[in-house]
XYZ file of C-alpha atoms in Angstrom:
595
model
C -21.163 -73.933 2.797
C -23.630 -74.543 5.629
C -21.007 -76.545 7.512
C -18.744 -73.464 7.504
C -21.089 -70.486 7.841
C -24.244 -69.540 9.679
C -26.859 -67.631 7.680
C -27.253 -63.976 8.685
C -30.650 -62.391 9.284
C -30.382 -58.613 9.318
C -32.929 -55.889 10.057
C -32.690 -52.275 8.892
C -34.318 -49.344 10.669
C -34.687 -46.130 8.648
C -34.982 -42.900 10.602
C -36.408 -39.583 9.459
C -33.031 -37.841 9.784
C -31.401 -40.190 7.279
C -29.748 -42.402 9.891
C -30.026 -46.159 9.300
C -29.526 -48.876 11.924
C -28.486 -52.399 10.897
C -28.717 -55.258 13.398
C -28.352 -59.008 13.451
C -31.496 -60.649 14.791
C -29.440 -63.519 16.231
C -28.857 -62.979 19.956
C -25.326 -63.270 21.238
C -24.727 -66.478 23.160
C -23.003 -66.848 26.502
C -19.268 -66.275 26.676
C -16.606 -66.758 29.376
C -15.736 -63.962 31.772
C -12.094 -64.143 30.723
C -9.946 -65.724 28.042
C -7.935 -67.339 30.825
C -10.962 -69.611 31.306
C -10.643 -71.511 27.981
C -6.918 -72.049 28.593
C -7.676 -74.004 31.754
C -10.672 -75.709 30.205
C -8.738 -76.992 27.194
C -5.829 -78.014 29.436
C -8.265 -80.369 31.189
C -10.017 -81.609 28.025
C -7.139 -81.808 25.524
C -3.863 -81.342 27.443
C -1.743 -82.708 24.585
C -3.219 -80.449 21.899
C -0.732 -77.899 20.520
C -1.624 -74.387 21.641
C 1.201 -72.625 19.809
C 4.471 -73.309 18.031
C 7.396 -71.138 16.992
C 10.312 -71.623 14.640
C 13.713 -72.656 15.943
C 16.892 -71.264 14.337
C 17.071 -74.488 12.283
C 13.544 -73.915 10.970
C 11.810 -76.674 12.917
C 8.604 -76.042 14.868
C 8.906 -75.876 18.656
C 5.412 -76.512 20.061
C 3.797 -76.032 23.461
C 0.630 -77.879 24.455
C -2.311 -76.605 26.446
C -1.231 -78.710 29.417
C 2.377 -77.474 29.318
C 1.262 -73.880 28.818
C -1.056 -73.916 31.839
C 1.719 -75.157 34.122
C 4.100 -72.427 32.952
C 1.395 -69.751 33.018
C 0.598 -70.488 36.670
C 4.278 -70.183 37.616
C 4.542 -66.864 35.784
C 1.284 -65.680 37.321
C 2.675 -66.328 40.799
C 5.929 -64.563 39.938
C 4.058 -61.509 38.647
C 1.925 -61.387 41.792
C 5.086 -61.630 43.903
C 6.406 -58.561 42.101
C 3.292 -56.488 42.658
C 1.654 -56.708 39.262
C -2.121 -56.447 39.172
C -4.971 -54.243 37.991
C -3.047 -51.024 38.617
C 0.367 -52.322 37.577
C 0.585 -53.521 33.948
C 3.217 -55.530 32.090
C 4.764 -53.716 29.123
C 5.984 -56.000 26.292
C 8.534 -54.706 23.797
C 9.018 -57.877 21.766
C 7.263 -59.591 18.891
C 5.272 -62.811 18.682
C 6.888 -65.627 20.673
C 5.770 -68.395 23.008
C 7.292 -66.448 25.920
C 5.158 -63.434 24.954
C 2.093 -65.693 24.818
C 2.771 -67.225 28.233
C 3.171 -63.804 29.815
C -0.065 -62.650 28.166
C -1.967 -65.614 29.604
C -0.346 -65.108 33.024
C -1.593 -61.513 33.006
C -5.076 -62.668 31.970
C -4.996 -65.140 34.866
C -4.305 -62.563 37.592
C -6.086 -59.551 36.091
C -2.972 -57.503 35.286
C -3.239 -55.567 32.005
C -0.681 -56.487 29.377
C 0.577 -53.767 27.029
C 2.234 -55.098 23.847
C 3.768 -52.301 21.783
C 5.058 -52.313 18.233
C 8.609 -53.641 17.939
C 9.315 -50.713 15.622
C 8.999 -48.318 18.558
C 11.905 -50.132 20.232
C 14.339 -51.115 17.499
C 13.714 -48.570 14.726
C 13.835 -45.382 16.715
C 16.806 -43.376 17.936
C 14.778 -41.241 20.351
C 12.140 -43.752 21.528
C 9.701 -40.856 21.840
C 6.610 -42.994 21.298
C 7.837 -45.668 23.688
C 8.547 -43.067 26.366
C 5.095 -41.555 25.900
C 3.442 -44.979 26.200
C 5.450 -45.755 29.337
C 4.415 -42.481 30.937
C 0.786 -43.172 30.062
C 0.429 -46.773 31.296
C 2.981 -46.707 34.198
C 4.059 -50.375 33.947
C 5.265 -52.363 36.931
C 7.409 -54.585 34.703
C 8.777 -54.480 31.156
C 9.622 -57.591 29.121
C 11.992 -58.016 26.179
C 12.926 -61.343 24.651
C 16.502 -60.156 24.026
C 18.216 -57.907 26.570
C 20.905 -56.873 24.119
C 18.713 -56.091 21.095
C 16.171 -54.214 23.210
C 18.730 -52.684 25.590
C 18.264 -49.062 24.448
C 14.472 -49.469 24.587
C 14.679 -50.922 28.101
C 16.846 -47.954 29.076
C 14.195 -45.600 27.696
C 11.472 -47.251 29.804
C 13.676 -47.190 32.897
C 14.420 -43.516 32.335
C 10.694 -42.829 32.651
C 9.763 -45.275 35.406
C 12.993 -45.762 37.343
C 13.178 -48.620 39.889
C 9.361 -48.785 40.012
C 9.539 -50.876 36.835
C 11.320 -54.239 36.909
C 13.089 -55.465 33.766
C 12.531 -59.004 32.521
C 14.360 -60.674 29.625
C 14.301 -64.124 28.056
C 17.976 -64.088 27.023
C 21.087 -61.903 26.963
C 20.614 -60.339 30.375
C 22.764 -57.263 30.993
C 23.591 -57.630 34.649
C 21.654 -57.905 37.900
C 18.929 -55.410 36.971
C 17.557 -57.841 34.374
C 15.515 -60.686 35.806
C 15.486 -63.946 33.880
C 12.284 -65.391 32.473
C 13.632 -68.859 33.273
C 13.916 -67.780 36.892
C 10.268 -66.714 36.992
C 9.224 -70.038 35.445
C 10.761 -71.842 38.457
C 8.462 -69.991 40.887
C 6.459 -72.206 43.262
C 2.743 -71.720 42.737
C 0.525 -70.969 45.755
C -3.212 -70.640 46.293
C -2.808 -66.911 45.636
C -2.885 -67.585 41.880
C -6.256 -69.300 42.020
C -7.676 -66.549 44.233
C -6.501 -63.931 41.760
C -7.918 -65.954 38.855
C -11.319 -66.284 40.537
C -11.442 -62.550 41.270
C -11.032 -61.460 37.627
C -14.224 -59.941 36.192
C -15.315 -59.161 32.675
C -14.964 -55.443 33.389
C -11.278 -55.747 34.278
C -8.784 -54.545 31.657
C -7.067 -57.485 29.990
C -4.946 -55.557 27.537
C -4.074 -52.037 26.460
C -3.561 -51.930 22.701
C -2.286 -48.886 20.901
C -3.961 -48.026 17.614
C -1.847 -48.360 14.492
C -1.754 -44.644 13.757
C -2.998 -44.960 10.170
C -4.825 -41.623 10.463
C -3.685 -40.124 13.795
C -1.353 -40.441 16.803
C -1.714 -43.915 18.386
C -4.121 -44.087 21.341
C -4.208 -46.713 24.121
C -7.435 -48.694 23.821
C -8.731 -50.393 26.977
C -9.548 -54.022 26.098
C -11.592 -55.669 28.858
C -11.921 -59.403 29.369
C -15.635 -59.328 28.500
C -15.006 -57.293 25.364
C -12.523 -59.829 23.998
C -14.535 -62.890 25.020
C -17.745 -61.465 23.516
C -16.016 -60.876 20.192
C -14.892 -64.497 20.023
C -18.436 -65.677 20.726
C -19.600 -63.645 17.725
C -17.095 -65.444 15.511
C -18.133 -68.854 16.846
C -21.724 -68.128 15.861
C -20.956 -67.074 12.280
C -18.259 -69.754 11.764
C -19.763 -72.751 13.575
C -17.136 -75.109 12.148
C -14.557 -73.780 14.642
C -16.578 -75.284 17.499
C -16.385 -78.727 15.875
C -12.867 -78.684 14.448
C -10.195 -76.764 16.385
C -8.829 -74.119 14.013
C -5.230 -73.990 12.878
C -3.727 -70.589 12.035
C -0.258 -69.869 10.675
C 0.140 -66.180 11.243
C 2.723 -63.377 11.203
C 0.422 -60.508 12.189
C 1.886 -58.670 15.203
C 0.252 -59.047 18.614
C 0.750 -55.327 19.179
C -2.243 -54.836 16.874
C -5.768 -56.113 17.281
C -6.012 -58.319 14.160
C -3.131 -60.567 15.187
C -3.197 -60.093 18.958
C -6.958 -60.298 19.545
C -8.764 -61.758 16.545
C -6.324 -64.466 15.488
C -4.618 -65.403 18.745
C -7.914 -65.583 20.636
C -9.618 -67.490 17.810
C -7.176 -70.340 18.352
C -7.262 -70.109 22.157
C -11.064 -69.888 22.537
C -11.674 -72.931 20.332
C -8.897 -75.242 21.490
C -6.959 -74.660 18.289
C -3.328 -74.089 17.391
C -1.434 -70.951 16.377
C 1.784 -71.455 14.417
C 3.851 -68.292 14.827
C 5.221 -67.253 11.447
C 8.464 -65.298 11.860
C 8.219 -63.878 8.346
C 6.109 -61.057 6.962
C 5.119 -59.634 3.559
C 8.399 -57.903 2.774
C 10.888 -58.949 0.078
C 13.506 -60.112 2.570
C 11.178 -62.046 4.909
C 8.407 -63.459 2.736
C 10.216 -66.741 2.033
C 9.897 -67.496 5.764
C 6.151 -67.007 5.501
C 5.917 -69.364 2.524
C 7.857 -72.041 4.406
C 5.677 -71.610 7.495
C 2.501 -71.987 5.427
C 3.930 -74.995 3.610
C 4.934 -76.824 6.774
C 1.856 -75.858 8.841
C -1.100 -75.460 6.436
C -3.826 -73.415 8.154
C -7.521 -74.219 8.266
C -8.205 -70.471 8.366
C -5.881 -68.385 6.201
C -5.458 -64.909 7.673
C -3.617 -61.954 6.196
C -3.821 -58.338 5.114
C -4.168 -57.442 1.419
C -0.459 -56.611 1.084
C 0.336 -60.141 2.261
C -2.127 -61.764 -0.124
C -0.727 -59.755 -3.040
C 2.706 -61.292 -2.449
C 1.224 -64.730 -1.766
C -0.790 -64.830 -4.985
C 2.202 -63.722 -7.040
C 4.372 -66.515 -5.642
C 1.782 -69.312 -5.610
C 0.633 -68.675 -9.177
C 4.171 -69.693 -10.155
C 4.272 -72.817 -7.961
C 1.213 -75.083 -8.180
C 2.669 -77.689 -5.813
C 3.302 -75.091 -3.115
C -0.176 -73.642 -3.617
C -1.670 -77.111 -3.115
C 0.243 -77.496 0.152
C -0.623 -74.031 1.481
C -4.378 -74.377 0.822
C -4.653 -78.107 1.542
C -6.498 -77.722 4.871
C -8.144 -74.332 4.303
C -11.843 -73.894 5.000
C -11.840 -70.151 4.457
C -9.516 -67.303 3.492
C -9.901 -64.153 5.576
C -8.576 -60.663 4.967
C -8.967 -57.520 7.032
C -7.001 -54.417 7.975
C -7.496 -52.831 4.528
C -9.636 -53.311 1.441
C -8.755 -56.012 -1.096
C -9.289 -54.962 -4.704
C -11.636 -57.175 -6.688
C -8.994 -58.258 -9.190
C -6.693 -59.621 -6.496
C -9.608 -61.224 -4.662
C -10.685 -63.067 -7.823
C -7.131 -64.257 -8.464
C -6.879 -65.520 -4.884
C -10.170 -67.394 -5.141
C -9.261 -68.984 -8.491
C -5.814 -69.931 -7.223
C -7.183 -71.711 -4.140
C -9.802 -73.573 -6.181
C -7.282 -74.670 -8.799
C -4.896 -75.845 -6.072
C -7.455 -77.883 -4.114
C -10.446 -78.544 -6.379
C -12.612 -76.969 -3.664
C -14.478 -73.670 -3.585
C -12.781 -71.999 -0.600
C -14.618 -68.791 0.307
C -12.669 -65.547 0.520
C -14.239 -63.538 3.331
C -13.641 -60.138 4.863
C -14.288 -58.441 8.145
C -14.389 -54.863 9.361
C -13.680 -53.469 12.776
C -11.178 -51.513 14.802
C -8.973 -51.797 17.856
C -11.896 -50.164 19.671
C -14.382 -52.879 18.599
C -12.559 -55.980 19.736
C -11.958 -56.039 16.666
C -14.646 -57.679 14.489
C -17.944 -55.813 14.044
C -19.059 -56.909 10.574
C -18.224 -59.866 8.368
C -19.106 -61.517 5.089
C -20.583 -64.913 5.832
C -23.346 -67.207 4.599
C -25.050 -65.675 1.564
C -23.402 -62.267 2.149
C -20.200 -62.446 0.116
C -19.313 -58.893 -0.921
C -17.733 -55.887 0.765
C -17.246 -55.972 4.538
C -20.493 -57.811 5.205
C -23.174 -57.347 7.826
C -23.220 -56.880 11.620
C -22.180 -59.862 13.703
C -24.557 -61.307 16.331
C -24.900 -58.852 19.201
C -23.736 -55.919 17.059
C -25.729 -52.884 15.967
C -24.248 -50.466 13.428
C -25.484 -46.945 12.833
C -24.941 -45.301 9.460
C -24.845 -41.527 9.893
C -24.861 -39.176 6.870
C -21.606 -37.259 6.521
C -21.810 -35.085 3.432
C -22.376 -37.443 0.519
C -21.140 -40.424 2.544
C -22.083 -42.371 5.668
C -20.021 -42.873 8.811
C -20.328 -46.293 10.445
C -20.738 -46.355 14.234
C -20.858 -49.438 16.457
C -22.790 -50.515 19.554
C -21.709 -53.904 20.875
C -20.535 -55.816 23.971
C -17.119 -55.892 22.295
C -16.716 -52.098 22.096
C -14.122 -50.539 24.395
C -14.977 -48.351 27.364
C -12.430 -45.779 26.198
C -8.787 -44.778 25.929
C -6.274 -44.825 28.738
C -5.504 -41.393 30.128
C -7.865 -39.568 27.791
C -11.306 -38.024 28.006
C -13.771 -39.961 25.900
C -16.361 -37.214 25.430
C -16.319 -37.337 21.632
C -15.628 -41.056 21.256
C -19.293 -42.057 21.548
C -22.489 -40.427 20.325
C -25.581 -39.704 22.428
C -26.840 -43.277 21.981
C -23.533 -44.851 23.029
C -22.359 -45.800 19.526
C -18.601 -45.722 18.958
C -17.718 -43.158 16.283
C -15.332 -45.006 13.964
C -14.534 -42.236 11.493
C -14.811 -44.813 8.688
C -17.217 -44.429 5.787
C -19.309 -47.211 4.267
C -21.924 -47.619 1.570
C -24.377 -50.391 0.705
C -23.468 -53.134 -1.766
C -26.798 -52.446 -3.491
C -30.292 -51.205 -2.623
C -30.947 -54.139 -0.268
C -29.286 -53.416 3.131
C -29.283 -57.137 3.892
C -26.642 -57.588 1.194
C -24.217 -55.747 3.436
C -21.757 -52.883 3.337
C -18.676 -51.781 1.432
C -15.801 -49.921 3.077
C -15.717 -46.416 1.623
C -12.512 -44.969 3.048
C -11.668 -42.918 6.092
C -13.514 -39.670 6.501
C -10.396 -38.051 7.984
C -8.629 -38.609 4.646
C -11.189 -36.652 2.576
C -9.928 -33.463 0.948
C -11.173 -30.640 -1.258
C -9.988 -29.619 -4.697
C -9.361 -25.929 -5.353
C -12.854 -25.835 -6.875
C -14.324 -26.739 -3.477
C -15.296 -30.245 -4.626
C -14.855 -32.974 -2.003
C -12.816 -36.059 -2.909
C -13.188 -39.419 -1.137
C -9.686 -40.869 -1.721
C -10.413 -44.297 -0.233
C -13.171 -44.983 -2.725
C -11.146 -43.641 -5.643
C -8.096 -45.662 -4.600
C -10.091 -48.896 -4.711
C -11.445 -48.024 -8.152
C -7.933 -47.275 -9.378
C -6.497 -50.550 -8.068
C -9.377 -52.607 -9.493
C -9.278 -50.862 -12.885
C -5.531 -51.000 -13.490
C -4.968 -54.512 -12.044
C -1.185 -53.977 -11.878
C -0.901 -51.649 -8.879
C -0.100 -52.955 -5.401
C -1.138 -49.733 -3.674
C -1.761 -46.058 -4.246
C -2.212 -42.768 -2.402
C -4.724 -40.396 -3.955
C -3.667 -36.729 -3.670
C -4.815 -33.311 -4.797
C -5.777 -31.233 -1.761
C -6.236 -27.607 -2.884
C -5.156 -28.556 -6.414
C -7.229 -28.309 -9.583
C -7.342 -32.074 -10.175
C -6.770 -35.464 -8.559
C -3.517 -37.403 -9.005
C -1.959 -40.484 -7.381
C 1.346 -41.864 -6.141
C 1.447 -45.573 -6.990
C 3.409 -48.752 -6.340
C 3.423 -51.612 -8.825
C 2.802 -55.232 -7.909
C 5.752 -57.584 -7.579
C 7.193 -58.604 -10.931
C 6.308 -55.297 -12.659
C 8.800 -52.536 -13.421
C 8.298 -48.785 -13.318
C 10.152 -48.131 -16.576
C 8.435 -50.869 -18.594
C 6.812 -49.052 -21.556
C 4.084 -51.692 -21.827
C 3.138 -51.175 -18.182
C 3.049 -47.407 -18.630
C 0.920 -47.686 -21.778
C -1.437 -50.072 -19.967
C -1.803 -47.575 -17.110
C -2.436 -44.690 -19.504
C -5.223 -46.625 -21.189
C -6.724 -47.720 -17.882
C -6.726 -44.134 -16.614
C -8.666 -43.105 -19.704
C -11.109 -45.930 -19.016
C -11.499 -44.912 -15.364
C -12.018 -41.239 -16.224
C -14.535 -41.669 -19.037
C -17.723 -39.865 -18.024
C -16.471 -39.204 -14.466
C -16.674 -35.880 -12.622
C -13.664 -34.049 -11.219
C -13.809 -35.879 -7.850
C -13.759 -39.291 -9.570
C -11.092 -38.655 -12.214
C -7.363 -39.280 -11.824
C -5.526 -37.029 -14.234
C -1.957 -38.069 -13.471
C -0.074 -40.762 -11.621
C 3.540 -41.315 -10.663
C 5.106 -44.732 -10.124
C 7.162 -44.679 -6.921
C 10.245 -46.846 -6.423
C 10.811 -46.534 -2.669
C 8.159 -48.586 -0.821
C 6.068 -47.001 1.967
C 8.267 -46.661 5.047
C 7.302 -48.158 8.390
C 10.044 -46.101 10.056
C 8.449 -42.874 8.853
C 4.889 -43.948 9.649
C 3.860 -44.285 5.988
C 2.604 -47.829 6.506
C 1.419 -49.630 9.600
C 2.392 -53.106 10.810
C -0.922 -54.227 9.270
C 0.031 -52.980 5.824
C -2.349 -50.018 5.743
C -1.078 -46.834 4.105
C -1.072 -43.694 6.236
C -2.124 -41.149 3.636
C -1.217 -38.154 5.766
C 2.327 -39.413 6.394
C 2.912 -40.203 2.707
C 1.635 -36.784 1.613
C 3.891 -35.059 4.147
C 7.044 -37.055 3.460
C 6.700 -37.151 -0.327
C 5.601 -33.579 -0.903
C 8.244 -33.110 -3.606
C 6.940 -36.077 -5.603
C 3.405 -34.751 -5.328
C 4.559 -31.351 -6.534
C 6.114 -32.997 -9.592
C 2.662 -34.277 -10.571
C 1.475 -30.704 -11.046
C 4.541 -28.891 -12.382
C 4.790 -27.597 -15.948
C 6.374 -28.693 -18.148
C 5.257 -32.132 -17.086
C 7.855 -34.536 -15.705
C 8.312 -37.368 -18.280
C 7.933 -39.916 -15.473
C 4.304 -38.890 -14.908
C 1.658 -41.103 -16.547
C -1.379 -39.358 -18.076
C -4.571 -40.901 -19.490
C -4.368 -42.028 -23.120
C -6.135 -39.498 -25.356
C -8.041 -42.334 -26.995
C -9.148 -45.687 -25.661
C -7.855 -48.456 -27.929
C -8.096 -52.065 -26.854
C -6.028 -52.725 -23.730
C -2.751 -54.579 -24.104
């Protein structure tokens, strides 16, 4: 695997107070001041290379090359300058992943105007648009873009209600009268020397993007993403995956650009290395996943990227279709997941599936980070294959004791300077490390073997006995032990014991007696010899999937434990009522051989 990965060399400093510092000894190489730089560079070197492609209504790919993109970006950059956009006047984007969205992003990078992509759900799945209004008030955009003036009309009205005529409205199609400017009109703008002057004046400290956190544990916050922060993070990836500097990567990706995994990690990975991003208009939901399968079939990626929820659906479908699996993995050099933990059973199935389909040993790798870290801070690469890996070049992580666990904190050139409109007093510690609120533990006694994600400290709760429960850790154990669950929320705050709300993997049925017996036996296996904080006494199989509308799941597929506990309080109560609801699964009293 030397042609794919670098080999990490990690040092560990142990302090008297129990703090441990892990660092990569490899220095971070030089990186561009802005991600507008590689766009222009690749337009000169490989003008006919596909930068991005999107699906047409007929299902064909509509591509744009680096040369074509640069011409359109310059016209848009001039048009934005003409309308007063700049460092103090951002562009708010309401729409999903499209070539138009990409061109506007690169135009903003070119002139130093922050771009603010927000979740489509805030626009089209809300009657009140409260979050969208709050974001508008916070960032004070000079222009708002929607790819469809009719679909996003109410959301555009909500932005206008906050900003008034100070915010221009831009649409790609279905304009609703003279107040909506046409994107086609902006693309016809004559470019002047002002664009190049603005481009040359952009510095690494300028804000490139304001990204709002997914809200998996709290209210979304606007993270300031500078040009240097984003460029530094891509240099880290180039050093651990040297193959991307030799062979331009191809990604076929649905992950939304309103979040850091899709909008920073994946999009910039293609852009920085002269690669191609095929925009998948599907996602891992029952009604849209066939689009994702077709996108992967017709544009096989060299780097597969997804969240665990997406891989769960992918494995289920590809195990039933060997020919499709061979097509999907035909060009793959690695399979990457992030955004949530992947249970070991699913990871092993994914690895076996890819090897059977191609005859090659395609590594399944993970990464950990946050919107605040650019996003990647650690990764599995080289000889480090388990957990979330080790610090990337240029990154130092501090492990701080927090009860029986350790919080991971990050110091890196790719860490944000703070949140927009908020005091950042508690965001960093006295040494400048970003406080992530995530817990980690070591894979084994050798720190050089890397770290394992150990849940979110904010999710911890106490039983009525006063015993602390780490639900993230217990959730992973439950998923790995049962092997039939797609996801789970561990509950039991102020109760006498721990229980769980659970969702089965695709193809399984809640009322299947064999599935219920299997779960009962696996619970007995999990609980054998475990203390009260590591036992799950009851579980309930839930039919309704986690709701994005109600904040129970993020666009990345991560469960918001707090939202689920609040919205499904009645289901949780049924886990503890007497007499016991027949739908509740309890551990088998004995442990016969598993079915």
